[in-house]
Tab-separated table of C-alpha atoms and ligand atoms in Angstrom:
chain	number	residue	atom	x	y	z
U	26	UNK	CA	-13.232	4.666	-17.542
U	27	UNK	CA	-9.890	6.312	-18.325
U	28	UNK	CA	-7.397	3.718	-19.501
U	29	UNK	CA	-3.649	3.591	-18.980
U	30	UNK	CA	-1.704	5.128	-21.841
U	31	UNK	CA	1.798	5.461	-20.410
U	32	UNK	CA	4.110	3.490	-18.110
U	33	UNK	CA	7.171	5.390	-16.866
U	34	UNK	CA	10.021	3.671	-15.029
U	35	UNK	CA	12.335	5.825	-12.940
U	36	UNK	CA	15.297	4.164	-11.215
U	37	UNK	CA	16.772	6.505	-8.606
U	38	UNK	CA	19.727	6.102	-6.241
U	39	UNK	CA	21.757	8.351	-3.993
U	40	UNK	CA	25.348	8.754	-5.090
U	41	UNK	CA	28.297	7.257	-3.265
U	42	UNK	CA	29.142	3.907	-1.716
U	43	UNK	CA	26.517	2.716	0.763
U	44	UNK	CA	27.468	-0.962	0.616
U	45	UNK	CA	28.616	-1.071	4.281
U	46	UNK	CA	25.295	0.295	5.549
U	47	UNK	CA	21.926	-1.411	5.827
U	48	UNK	CA	19.594	1.202	4.401
U	49	UNK	CA	16.836	0.364	1.921
U	50	UNK	CA	16.184	4.047	1.282
U	51	UNK	CA	19.348	4.562	-0.782
U	52	UNK	CA	17.566	3.611	-3.988
U	53	UNK	CA	14.177	2.766	-5.456
U	54	UNK	CA	12.370	2.117	-8.702
U	55	UNK	CA	9.419	4.465	-9.154
U	56	UNK	CA	6.692	3.297	-11.524
U	57	UNK	CA	4.361	6.015	-12.791
U	58	UNK	CA	1.193	5.077	-14.657
U	59	UNK	CA	-0.559	7.789	-16.634
U	60	UNK	CA	-4.147	7.615	-17.882
U	61	UNK	CA	-5.640	9.181	-20.988
U	62	UNK	CA	-6.722	12.272	-19.002
U	63	UNK	CA	-3.171	12.855	-17.812
U	64	UNK	CA	-3.849	11.658	-14.250
U	65	UNK	CA	-0.938	9.702	-12.757
U	66	UNK	CA	-0.374	7.127	-10.023
U	67	UNK	CA	2.963	6.127	-8.486
U	68	UNK	CA	4.422	2.995	-6.903
U	69	UNK	CA	7.826	1.666	-5.879
U	70	UNK	CA	9.565	-1.571	-4.959
U	71	UNK	CA	12.397	-2.552	-2.660
U	72	UNK	CA	14.716	-4.175	-5.185
U	73	UNK	CA	17.729	-3.009	-7.209
U	74	UNK	CA	16.005	-0.361	-9.344
U	75	UNK	CA	17.728	-0.988	-12.664
U	76	UNK	CA	17.092	-4.731	-12.332
U	77	UNK	CA	13.402	-4.306	-11.513
U	78	UNK	CA	13.170	-1.880	-14.443
U	79	UNK	CA	14.705	-4.473	-16.762
U	80	UNK	CA	12.117	-7.008	-15.577
U	81	UNK	CA	9.222	-4.672	-16.426
U	82	UNK	CA	10.812	-3.913	-19.817
U	83	UNK	CA	11.524	-7.517	-20.790
U	84	UNK	CA	10.426	-8.408	-24.308
U	85	UNK	CA	7.467	-10.738	-24.666
U	86	UNK	CA	8.594	-14.274	-25.526
U	87	UNK	CA	5.592	-16.529	-24.922
U	88	UNK	CA	2.381	-16.745	-22.859
U	89	UNK	CA	4.253	-17.204	-19.548
U	90	UNK	CA	6.900	-14.602	-20.286
U	91	UNK	CA	5.089	-11.445	-21.350
U	92	UNK	CA	6.060	-7.795	-21.215
U	93	UNK	CA	4.174	-6.232	-18.245
U	94	UNK	CA	3.894	-2.849	-19.982
U	95	UNK	CA	1.939	-4.446	-22.834
U	96	UNK	CA	-0.403	-5.981	-20.249
U	97	UNK	CA	-0.952	-2.576	-18.595
U	98	UNK	CA	-1.584	-0.383	-21.627
U	99	UNK	CA	-5.224	0.215	-22.477
U	100	UNK	CA	-6.433	-1.210	-19.142
U	101	UNK	CA	-8.829	0.344	-16.625
U	102	UNK	CA	-6.829	0.820	-13.379
U	103	UNK	CA	-9.964	0.175	-11.303
U	104	UNK	CA	-9.630	-3.475	-12.395
U	105	UNK	CA	-6.476	-3.691	-10.313
U	106	UNK	CA	-6.922	-7.258	-9.043
U	107	UNK	CA	-7.588	-8.569	-12.560
U	108	UNK	CA	-4.520	-6.758	-13.887
U	109	UNK	CA	-2.446	-8.154	-10.982
U	110	UNK	CA	-3.445	-11.672	-12.007
U	111	UNK	CA	-2.698	-11.069	-15.682
U	112	UNK	CA	0.830	-9.854	-14.865
U	113	UNK	CA	1.391	-12.712	-12.394
U	114	UNK	CA	0.249	-15.292	-14.963
U	115	UNK	CA	2.057	-13.543	-17.806
U	116	UNK	CA	5.409	-13.569	-15.949
U	117	UNK	CA	5.369	-17.068	-14.442
U	118	UNK	CA	8.683	-18.045	-16.025
U	119	UNK	CA	10.842	-15.259	-14.555
U	120	UNK	CA	8.407	-14.128	-11.818
U	121	UNK	CA	6.181	-15.864	-9.244
U	122	UNK	CA	8.542	-15.049	-6.336
U	123	UNK	CA	11.334	-12.575	-5.634
U	124	UNK	CA	12.157	-9.919	-8.191
U	125	UNK	CA	9.136	-10.490	-10.420
U	126	UNK	CA	6.818	-9.958	-7.451
U	127	UNK	CA	8.826	-6.919	-6.333
U	128	UNK	CA	8.279	-5.376	-9.775
U	129	UNK	CA	4.595	-6.336	-9.668
U	130	UNK	CA	4.350	-4.683	-6.232
U	131	UNK	CA	5.475	-1.342	-7.655
U	132	UNK	CA	2.946	-1.646	-10.492
U	133	UNK	CA	0.138	-2.640	-8.137
U	134	UNK	CA	0.793	0.305	-5.807
U	135	UNK	CA	0.756	2.675	-8.805
U	136	UNK	CA	-2.523	1.121	-10.003
U	137	UNK	CA	-4.106	1.750	-6.595
U	138	UNK	CA	-2.857	5.343	-6.527
U	139	UNK	CA	-4.143	6.037	-10.048
U	140	UNK	CA	-7.505	4.304	-9.572
U	141	UNK	CA	-8.103	6.133	-6.276
U	142	UNK	CA	-7.235	9.465	-7.887
U	143	UNK	CA	-9.666	8.735	-10.716
U	144	UNK	CA	-12.513	8.310	-8.219
U	145	UNK	CA	-11.135	11.114	-6.013
U	146	UNK	CA	-10.894	8.918	-2.894
U	147	UNK	CA	-8.120	7.801	-0.560
U	148	UNK	CA	-6.599	4.418	-1.441
U	149	UNK	CA	-7.887	2.679	1.687
U	150	UNK	CA	-11.436	2.955	0.329
U	151	UNK	CA	-10.368	0.752	-2.593
U	152	UNK	CA	-9.036	-1.721	-0.023
U	153	UNK	CA	-12.440	-2.166	1.588
U	154	UNK	CA	-12.739	1.042	3.579
U	155	UNK	CA	-11.971	2.187	7.120
U	156	UNK	CA	-11.893	-0.623	9.672
U	157	UNK	CA	-10.524	1.488	12.543
U	158	UNK	CA	-10.860	5.064	13.784
U	159	UNK	CA	-7.117	5.898	13.680
U	160	UNK	CA	-3.738	4.361	12.815
U	161	UNK	CA	-0.929	3.456	15.206
U	162	UNK	CA	2.475	3.484	13.477
U	163	UNK	CA	5.628	2.413	15.243
U	164	UNK	CA	8.891	4.301	14.839
U	165	UNK	CA	12.030	2.416	13.904
U	166	UNK	CA	15.191	3.585	15.647
U	167	UNK	CA	18.406	2.630	13.877
U	168	UNK	CA	21.688	4.396	14.539
U	169	UNK	CA	23.235	2.817	11.415
U	170	UNK	CA	25.802	0.045	11.242
U	171	UNK	CA	28.609	0.408	13.807
U	172	UNK	CA	31.302	1.199	11.189
U	173	UNK	CA	33.995	1.594	13.852
U	174	UNK	CA	31.833	3.290	16.514
U	175	UNK	CA	31.708	2.011	20.107
U	176	UNK	CA	28.613	0.660	21.866
U	177	UNK	CA	28.606	3.730	24.115
U	178	UNK	CA	28.482	5.988	21.074
U	179	UNK	CA	25.664	3.926	19.507
U	180	UNK	CA	23.645	3.849	22.756
U	181	UNK	CA	23.919	7.610	23.019
U	182	UNK	CA	22.377	8.009	19.562
U	183	UNK	CA	19.700	5.436	20.399
U	184	UNK	CA	18.822	7.293	23.595
U	185	UNK	CA	18.423	10.621	21.831
U	186	UNK	CA	16.313	9.077	19.038
U	187	UNK	CA	14.077	7.348	21.595
U	188	UNK	CA	13.490	10.739	23.196
U	189	UNK	CA	12.785	12.332	19.804
U	190	UNK	CA	10.350	9.524	18.866
U	191	UNK	CA	8.369	10.093	22.061
U	192	UNK	CA	8.462	13.844	21.436
U	193	UNK	CA	7.054	13.227	17.922
U	194	UNK	CA	4.100	11.426	19.503
U	195	UNK	CA	4.984	7.756	18.956
U	196	UNK	CA	3.845	5.248	21.582
U	197	UNK	CA	5.561	2.264	19.943
U	198	UNK	CA	9.218	2.052	18.984
U	199	UNK	CA	11.327	-0.648	17.350
U	200	UNK	CA	15.026	-0.863	18.054
U	201	UNK	CA	17.361	-2.311	15.432
U	202	UNK	CA	19.952	-4.451	17.214
U	203	UNK	CA	22.605	-4.381	14.495
U	204	UNK	CA	25.820	-4.245	16.450
U	205	UNK	CA	27.977	-6.706	14.492
U	206	UNK	CA	30.430	-8.351	16.895
U	207	UNK	CA	30.422	-5.452	19.382
U	208	UNK	CA	28.132	-7.503	21.647
U	209	UNK	CA	27.928	-11.160	22.575
U	210	UNK	CA	24.557	-12.524	23.705
U	211	UNK	CA	25.119	-11.599	27.363
U	212	UNK	CA	26.042	-8.029	26.475
U	213	UNK	CA	23.029	-7.934	24.153
U	214	UNK	CA	20.777	-8.819	27.094
U	215	UNK	CA	22.256	-5.885	29.053
U	216	UNK	CA	21.759	-3.639	26.022
U	217	UNK	CA	18.067	-4.532	25.714
U	218	UNK	CA	17.532	-3.908	29.443
U	219	UNK	CA	19.283	-0.566	29.118
U	220	UNK	CA	17.128	0.307	26.102
U	221	UNK	CA	13.953	-0.476	28.043
U	222	UNK	CA	15.161	1.732	30.889
U	223	UNK	CA	15.902	4.614	28.499
U	224	UNK	CA	12.494	4.317	26.849
U	225	UNK	CA	10.488	4.003	30.061
U	226	UNK	CA	7.711	1.522	30.781
U	227	UNK	CA	4.893	3.277	28.921
U	228	UNK	CA	6.174	2.920	25.360
U	229	UNK	CA	5.675	-0.320	23.455
U	230	UNK	CA	9.053	-1.857	22.533
U	231	UNK	CA	9.717	-4.017	19.481
U	232	UNK	CA	13.118	-5.562	18.747
U	233	UNK	CA	14.731	-6.397	15.408
U	234	UNK	CA	17.569	-8.922	15.811
U	235	UNK	CA	18.684	-8.686	12.161
U	236	UNK	CA	18.983	-12.481	11.673
U	237	UNK	CA	21.389	-12.866	14.588
U	238	UNK	CA	20.981	-16.571	15.322
U	239	UNK	CA	21.302	-19.898	13.541
U	240	UNK	CA	20.170	-21.896	16.582
U	241	UNK	CA	16.661	-21.328	17.928
U	242	UNK	CA	17.803	-22.229	21.455
U	243	UNK	CA	20.283	-19.334	21.470
U	244	UNK	CA	17.426	-17.029	20.513
U	245	UNK	CA	15.205	-18.529	23.200
U	246	UNK	CA	17.860	-17.953	25.853
U	247	UNK	CA	18.102	-14.225	25.129
U	248	UNK	CA	14.344	-13.707	24.718
U	249	UNK	CA	13.563	-15.449	27.984
U	250	UNK	CA	16.197	-13.414	29.842
U	251	UNK	CA	14.674	-10.136	28.700
U	252	UNK	CA	11.132	-11.268	29.539
U	253	UNK	CA	10.866	-8.553	32.214
U	254	UNK	CA	11.411	-5.884	29.505
U	255	UNK	CA	7.896	-6.436	28.110
U	256	UNK	CA	8.917	-6.988	24.487
U	257	UNK	CA	5.960	-6.675	22.088
U	258	UNK	CA	7.625	-8.359	19.112
U	259	UNK	CA	10.889	-10.104	18.221
U	260	UNK	CA	11.700	-9.713	14.540
U	261	UNK	CA	14.339	-11.418	12.366
U	262	UNK	CA	15.576	-13.664	15.156
U	263	UNK	CA	16.612	-16.687	13.047
U	264	UNK	CA	17.674	-17.005	9.412
U	265	UNK	CA	14.872	-15.955	7.085
U	266	UNK	CA	14.497	-19.389	5.502
U	267	UNK	CA	14.676	-21.345	8.782
U	268	UNK	CA	10.913	-21.783	9.060
U	269	UNK	CA	11.089	-24.840	11.334
U	270	UNK	CA	13.485	-23.031	13.681
U	271	UNK	CA	10.940	-20.206	13.951
U	272	UNK	CA	8.268	-22.747	14.866
U	273	UNK	CA	10.390	-24.206	17.668
U	274	UNK	CA	11.254	-20.758	18.972
U	275	UNK	CA	7.586	-19.689	18.900
U	276	UNK	CA	6.733	-22.755	20.975
U	277	UNK	CA	9.323	-21.925	23.641
U	278	UNK	CA	8.952	-18.243	24.379
U	279	UNK	CA	6.183	-15.912	25.474
U	280	UNK	CA	7.429	-13.119	23.202
U	281	UNK	CA	5.572	-12.710	19.898
U	282	UNK	CA	7.776	-13.986	17.088
U	283	UNK	CA	7.500	-12.208	13.759
U	284	UNK	CA	9.084	-12.491	10.352
U	285	UNK	CA	8.632	-12.732	6.618
U	286	UNK	CA	9.890	-9.319	5.482
U	287	UNK	CA	11.414	-10.841	2.341
U	288	UNK	CA	8.513	-13.184	1.602
U	289	UNK	CA	6.434	-12.765	-1.546
U	290	UNK	CA	2.740	-13.441	-2.125
U	291	UNK	CA	0.118	-15.061	0.092
U	292	UNK	CA	1.450	-18.453	-0.942
U	293	UNK	CA	4.798	-17.861	0.709
U	294	UNK	CA	3.314	-16.036	3.707
U	295	UNK	CA	1.051	-19.026	4.275
U	296	UNK	CA	4.223	-21.052	4.927
U	297	UNK	CA	5.224	-18.474	7.527
U	298	UNK	CA	1.924	-19.146	9.287
U	299	UNK	CA	1.629	-22.914	8.889
U	300	UNK	CA	5.278	-24.007	9.039
U	301	UNK	CA	7.052	-21.170	10.889
U	302	UNK	CA	4.065	-20.644	13.219
U	303	UNK	CA	4.854	-16.964	13.756
U	304	UNK	CA	2.389	-14.732	15.586
U	305	UNK	CA	3.096	-11.746	13.367
U	306	UNK	CA	3.658	-11.568	9.606
U	307	UNK	CA	5.895	-8.710	8.503
U	308	UNK	CA	5.692	-8.623	4.706
U	309	UNK	CA	6.741	-5.494	2.898
U	310	UNK	CA	3.972	-4.005	0.751
U	311	UNK	CA	6.497	-3.129	-1.936
U	312	UNK	CA	7.931	-6.667	-2.037
U	313	UNK	CA	5.067	-9.065	-1.252
U	314	UNK	CA	2.912	-8.167	-4.253
U	315	UNK	CA	1.623	-4.693	-3.419
U	316	UNK	CA	-1.609	-3.546	-1.797
U	317	UNK	CA	-3.685	-6.182	-3.608
U	318	UNK	CA	-1.583	-8.955	-2.131
U	319	UNK	CA	-1.205	-7.597	1.400
U	320	UNK	CA	-5.006	-7.297	1.584
U	321	UNK	CA	-5.226	-11.031	0.775
U	322	UNK	CA	-2.355	-11.880	3.146
U	323	UNK	CA	-4.081	-10.064	6.016
U	324	UNK	CA	-7.429	-11.699	5.260
U	325	UNK	CA	-5.723	-15.104	5.246
U	326	UNK	CA	-3.820	-14.354	8.480
U	327	UNK	CA	-7.078	-13.439	10.210
U	328	UNK	CA	-8.263	-17.036	9.765
U	329	UNK	CA	-5.244	-18.216	11.770
U	330	UNK	CA	-5.339	-15.568	14.518
U	331	UNK	CA	-2.144	-14.041	13.140
U	332	UNK	CA	-1.360	-10.304	13.083
U	333	UNK	CA	0.201	-8.384	10.174
U	334	UNK	CA	2.694	-5.601	10.864
U	335	UNK	CA	4.255	-4.641	7.520
U	336	UNK	CA	7.924	-3.871	7.082
U	337	UNK	CA	8.551	-0.650	5.179
U	338	UNK	CA	11.928	1.018	4.797
U	339	UNK	CA	11.695	3.048	1.618
U	340	UNK	CA	10.356	6.416	0.500
U	341	UNK	CA	7.141	8.286	1.279
U	342	UNK	CA	5.319	6.069	-1.234
U	343	UNK	CA	5.776	2.995	0.976
U	344	UNK	CA	5.102	4.988	4.156
U	345	UNK	CA	1.784	6.093	2.653
U	346	UNK	CA	0.938	2.505	1.649
U	347	UNK	CA	1.352	1.412	5.274
U	348	UNK	CA	-1.199	3.980	6.419
U	349	UNK	CA	-3.820	2.912	3.867
U	350	UNK	CA	-3.235	-0.741	4.714
U	351	UNK	CA	-3.647	-0.270	8.448
U	352	UNK	CA	-6.707	1.936	7.947
U	353	UNK	CA	-8.442	-0.920	6.133
U	354	UNK	CA	-7.258	-3.817	8.330
U	355	UNK	CA	-8.373	-5.122	11.725
U	356	UNK	CA	-5.496	-7.521	12.403
U	357	UNK	CA	-2.753	-4.908	11.992
U	358	UNK	CA	-1.849	-3.512	15.429
U	359	UNK	CA	0.960	-1.391	13.937
U	360	UNK	CA	2.793	-0.567	10.722
U	361	UNK	CA	6.457	0.284	10.421
U	362	UNK	CA	6.997	3.980	9.868
U	363	UNK	CA	10.344	5.482	8.975
U	364	UNK	CA	10.065	9.019	10.229
U	365	UNK	CA	12.135	11.513	8.241
U	366	UNK	CA	12.768	13.147	11.642
U	367	UNK	CA	14.401	10.003	13.040
U	368	UNK	CA	16.374	8.727	10.050
U	369	UNK	CA	18.061	11.106	7.687
U	370	UNK	CA	17.566	9.929	4.108
U	371	UNK	CA	17.218	12.269	1.120
U	372	UNK	CA	14.988	9.847	-0.812
U	373	UNK	CA	12.727	9.180	2.187
U	374	UNK	CA	12.424	12.882	2.875
U	375	UNK	CA	12.238	14.387	-0.607
U	376	UNK	CA	11.286	11.855	-3.313
U	377	UNK	CA	7.585	11.681	-2.438
U	378	UNK	CA	7.200	13.716	0.744
U	379	UNK	CA	4.902	12.094	3.300
U	380	UNK	CA	4.794	12.983	6.964
U	381	UNK	CA	2.460	12.100	9.819
U	382	UNK	CA	1.039	14.147	12.651
U	383	UNK	CA	1.060	11.783	15.623
U	384	UNK	CA	-0.723	12.434	18.862
U	385	UNK	CA	-0.466	10.009	21.757
U	386	UNK	CA	0.518	7.269	19.291
U	387	UNK	CA	-2.465	7.893	17.028
U	388	UNK	CA	-2.699	9.191	13.484
U	389	UNK	CA	-5.809	10.290	11.589
U	390	UNK	CA	-6.731	8.112	8.631
U	391	UNK	CA	-5.381	9.448	5.318
U	392	UNK	CA	-7.485	12.089	3.579
U	393	UNK	CA	-7.436	13.278	0.000
U	394	UNK	CA	-7.242	11.280	-3.230
U	395	UNK	CA	-4.815	8.437	-3.908
U	396	UNK	CA	-1.898	7.528	-1.679
U	397	UNK	CA	-1.281	11.098	-0.564
U	398	UNK	CA	2.416	10.988	-1.500
U	399	UNK	CA	3.200	13.065	-4.572
U	400	UNK	CA	6.341	12.575	-6.652
U	401	UNK	CA	8.883	15.384	-6.501
U	402	UNK	CA	10.094	15.576	-10.108
U	403	UNK	CA	13.106	17.698	-9.175
U	404	UNK	CA	14.273	14.996	-6.747
U	405	UNK	CA	13.729	12.295	-9.378
U	406	UNK	CA	15.828	14.258	-11.854
U	407	UNK	CA	18.620	14.778	-9.304
U	408	UNK	CA	18.924	11.097	-8.348
U	409	UNK	CA	17.889	9.363	-11.570
U	410	UNK	CA	20.238	6.505	-12.487
U	411	UNK	CA	21.145	7.479	-16.023
U	412	UNK	CA	23.753	4.809	-16.611
U	413	UNK	CA	24.161	1.314	-15.299
U	414	UNK	CA	26.401	1.204	-12.212
U	415	UNK	CA	29.956	0.208	-13.096
U	416	UNK	CA	31.479	-2.585	-11.023
U	417	UNK	CA	35.233	-2.044	-10.776
D	3	LIG	MG1	13.830	-5.327	10.046
């Protein structure tokens, strides 16, 4: 056993104002755990990086409000599930959901990376081993928020990215329908039909409605009118916390309803199964509690006949996590994959480079030790948040 001797927290963010966009890759908190032999493992979470860092650095106050770094030091990273529980229990006051679980996710991913490197195996072997011969990522196509552009201009970008996705080898594509008030529901129906035409009939199409509706019957109307477009999944239809609305919608449409990208831990995802009655859970590995927790979420979902298709819009660290998760999971038909060739983001491309070779929609299972995404120290240095952001 080689125990953890160092915990490094690296908040990074691209410079400039991105507040009008919807891009989770503009910042991240990287957690690096180092063992006594100098081997390191990395993780990240999708939360404001300086805030997640402050959580991990909080001073110990009492048994339910302990400093996570103190819990980590001296531990054997192969005991990842036990360490997960100790941090969960030790941060019950400020943690349990939301930010505390985001921070724990980053730690848990780093523990998996480090433990797998120690035994010189890919992470998916720590997650139970290969359960499928190859992975099947889907590509997300997002032209960015309209920001003054017309629908014609946005559809042109969407069309060219569809073509590029197919050229890259993807056989499943998700379209982000974030058009602000450029489209009413009737125009949205036309847009989806046009998108299906552009993509052709052979590519699986997923749709992300970006929390468009507050009334499940409005969502039903649109979904039923695009039934001929063979939609594989409808994501973020209703408000995230409207679990009963999701249940009604699921009962009244043939399209698979998914959700839960902001949900944390198996406890919350269980509500998405039992109350929201979705067919597909879409937790984010870097928000739901890491690889330990998504393993348990998927095992739980299997009992209900529910699929798990993780959200993941971050750097190469999260992209790599998705591959190890799918490799070790039967009820995961796809994982979200942000291709650096389809969405231009310096942190996605350079922070921990990770790229896939896709052939006819299929990807070989990860090889080599750990996650397979290695931190680019130069990139960390360039984008490190050295001072707290000033709010004018
Ligand atoms: Mg989404």
